[in-house]
Amino acid sequence: MKNLGNISDTFLIIDRYSDYMYRRAWGKVMIIWGILLPLTITIFTLNTQLSILLDVEEIFLKFLATGLCVLFGTSFTLYIFLSVPKLTLRTKEEDEPSSIIGHYHGILLGLTWFILFQIPNFIIAPFHIVSYVVVSSIALIFSYLLLEKIHGRYKELLISGTVLLMSSIPLTLMVFLDLIVLAQISTAIVFAYSFLSGGFYSMYMAGKILDGNF
Amino acid sequence: MDQSRDTEEATLVSYHITLRENEDIAKQPRFSILFLLYLNRSVGFSELQRLLKLTPGNLDYHLRKLKKLGYVSIRKVISWRPLTIVEITSEGTNVFKTYVTTLRKLLENIE
């Protein structure tokens, strides 16, 4: 009986460790995107000055910044999430349809983010950058709703998503009023604020889970 | 009839012997440490300490016991801060697997 007690205690510990690793992964990913996205937008804003300074074509600089952001961000995200160990012990119930979403939620999330981030490519120039705010907010809110069913509440995703969605209204207005530079700088700030605060909050919550205070 | 009962009893006795032989890993928190390492291969010392709610000295005591038995290895890594990583050895993996399998078989015999 003592052995069985040990096993049930250990299951709780493993569950906590798994939650900690997953939430920390979200934190790291949000922090890295919170750095990459504003940095890319800043390069877009200062594109003319930078292209003169570096003596390169403006379009080349834009292409390079976007390419590096997507390449570095995606590979970092994949590396972080794929290195989170799957500590859940498989049971027969896992083959039920309801848990299939749970099993493949990572792929579903990845596909959703990828598809949503293709939408801004079809948006006309002045609204191009602001449209990233809208798709990011939709992706974050979708992630929150999906994760709520599988991993519990990731409040930081909902808050960051809502902040981005609400910010998209004044940002769109700025573009309408032809305040393009101001809109770009504000977009960079909004991205940095929502993603970095969400990421650091996620890391803080991961620590609390590890200590068993959550 | 008697022969099959004898065989059954002998099997149960062998399970009990296996469990008794590995009593060192049955105790908490050693069982949890090995289970976690069995699933994840390596875990940081401070993570283990916070997860198991142990003092550094207490965790160190249990890890030294497991290291002495050859079930875990401990190595220092220089990252942006010094880290102590605890890893399960192949012997630790085998012993733990045998232990859990025996425990499961024993439970299957309980009606």
PDB file of C-alpha atoms in Angstrom, chain A residues 2-7 9-11 13-14 16-17 20-21 24 83 85-89 206-213, chain B residues 19 23 25-28 31-33 35-36 39-40 42-44 46-48 50-53 81 96 99-100 103 106-107:
ATOM      1  CA  LYS A   2       2.941   2.289   0.783  1.00  0.00           C
ATOM      2  CA  ASN A   3       4.213   1.679  -2.760  1.00  0.00           C
ATOM      3  CA  LEU A   4       0.860   2.717  -4.219  1.00  0.00           C
ATOM      4  CA  GLY A   5       0.953   5.903  -2.162  1.00  0.00           C
ATOM      5  CA  ASN A   6       4.384   6.642  -3.599  1.00  0.00           C
ATOM      6  CA  ILE A   7       3.087   6.183  -7.135  1.00  0.00           C
ATOM      7  CA  ASP A   9       2.405  11.153  -5.068  1.00  0.00           C
ATOM      8  CA  THR A  10       4.807  10.805  -7.981  1.00  0.00           C
ATOM      9  CA  PHE A  11       2.031  11.203 -10.566  1.00  0.00           C
ATOM     10  CA  ILE A  13       4.803  15.637  -9.112  1.00  0.00           C
ATOM     11  CA  ILE A  14       5.180  14.574 -12.755  1.00  0.00           C
ATOM     12  CA  ARG A  16       3.349  19.573 -11.976  1.00  0.00           C
ATOM     13  CA  TYR A  17       6.717  19.260 -13.722  1.00  0.00           C
ATOM     14  CA  TYR A  20       5.975  23.863 -15.455  1.00  0.00           C
ATOM     15  CA  MET A  21       7.938  22.896 -18.577  1.00  0.00           C
ATOM     16  CA  ARG A  24       7.965  28.017 -19.335  1.00  0.00           C
ATOM     17  CA  SER A  83      12.249  19.967 -26.437  1.00  0.00           C
ATOM     18  CA  PRO A  85       9.308  16.326 -22.839  1.00  0.00           C
ATOM     19  CA  LYS A  86       6.004  14.481 -23.093  1.00  0.00           C
ATOM     20  CA  LEU A  87       5.707  13.310 -19.517  1.00  0.00           C
ATOM     21  CA  THR A  88       2.108  12.167 -19.667  1.00  0.00           C
ATOM     22  CA  LEU A  89       1.752   8.447 -19.301  1.00  0.00           C
ATOM     23  CA  ALA A 206       5.897  28.457 -14.195  1.00  0.00           C
ATOM     24  CA  GLY A 207       8.011  29.124 -11.093  1.00  0.00           C
ATOM     25  CA  LYS A 208       4.887  29.112  -8.935  1.00  0.00           C
ATOM     26  CA  ILE A 209       3.784  25.782 -10.443  1.00  0.00           C
ATOM     27  CA  LEU A 210       7.221  24.296  -9.706  1.00  0.00           C
ATOM     28  CA  ASP A 211       6.947  25.420  -6.084  1.00  0.00           C
ATOM     29  CA  GLY A 212       3.437  23.939  -5.891  1.00  0.00           C
ATOM     30  CA  ASN A 213       1.849  27.322  -5.125  1.00  0.00           C
TER      31      ASN A 213
ATOM     32  CA  LEU B  19      10.520  -5.444  -4.363  1.00  0.00           C
ATOM     33  CA  GLU B  23      13.616  -1.153  -1.069  1.00  0.00           C
ATOM     34  CA  ILE B  25      14.247   3.140  -4.404  1.00  0.00           C
ATOM     35  CA  ALA B  26      10.796   2.496  -2.939  1.00  0.00           C
ATOM     36  CA  LYS B  27      11.256   5.205  -0.339  1.00  0.00           C
ATOM     37  CA  GLN B  28      10.156   8.747  -1.034  1.00  0.00           C
ATOM     38  CA  PHE B  31      11.003   6.873  -5.983  1.00  0.00           C
ATOM     39  CA  SER B  32       9.785  10.239  -7.323  1.00  0.00           C
ATOM     40  CA  ILE B  33      13.317  11.280  -8.326  1.00  0.00           C
ATOM     41  CA  PHE B  35      10.393   8.136 -11.861  1.00  0.00           C
ATOM     42  CA  LEU B  36      10.938  11.711 -13.036  1.00  0.00           C
ATOM     43  CA  LEU B  39      10.622   9.837 -18.005  1.00  0.00           C
ATOM     44  CA  ASN B  40      12.818  12.874 -18.643  1.00  0.00           C
ATOM     45  CA  SER B  42      17.819  14.641 -16.796  1.00  0.00           C
ATOM     46  CA  VAL B  43      16.499  17.299 -14.413  1.00  0.00           C
ATOM     47  CA  GLY B  44      18.229  20.276 -12.789  1.00  0.00           C
ATOM     48  CA  SER B  46      17.197  23.291  -8.181  1.00  0.00           C
ATOM     49  CA  GLU B  47      14.154  22.172 -10.187  1.00  0.00           C
ATOM     50  CA  LEU B  48      14.139  18.851  -8.327  1.00  0.00           C
ATOM     51  CA  ARG B  50      11.576  22.973  -5.662  1.00  0.00           C
ATOM     52  CA  LEU B  51       9.431  20.218  -7.172  1.00  0.00           C
ATOM     53  CA  LEU B  52       9.925  17.819  -4.261  1.00  0.00           C
ATOM     54  CA  LYS B  53       9.885  20.609  -1.658  1.00  0.00           C
ATOM     55  CA  ARG B  81      24.916  30.439 -14.142  1.00  0.00           C
ATOM     56  CA  PHE B  96      13.493   1.129 -12.060  1.00  0.00           C
ATOM     57  CA  TYR B  99      10.773  -2.538 -10.071  1.00  0.00           C
ATOM     58  CA  VAL B 100       7.700  -0.916 -11.650  1.00  0.00           C
ATOM     59  CA  LEU B 103       4.894  -3.921  -8.816  1.00  0.00           C
ATOM     60  CA  LEU B 106       1.951  -8.052  -8.203  1.00  0.00           C
ATOM     61  CA  LEU B 107      -1.049  -5.745  -8.377  1.00  0.00           C
TER      62      LEU B 107
END
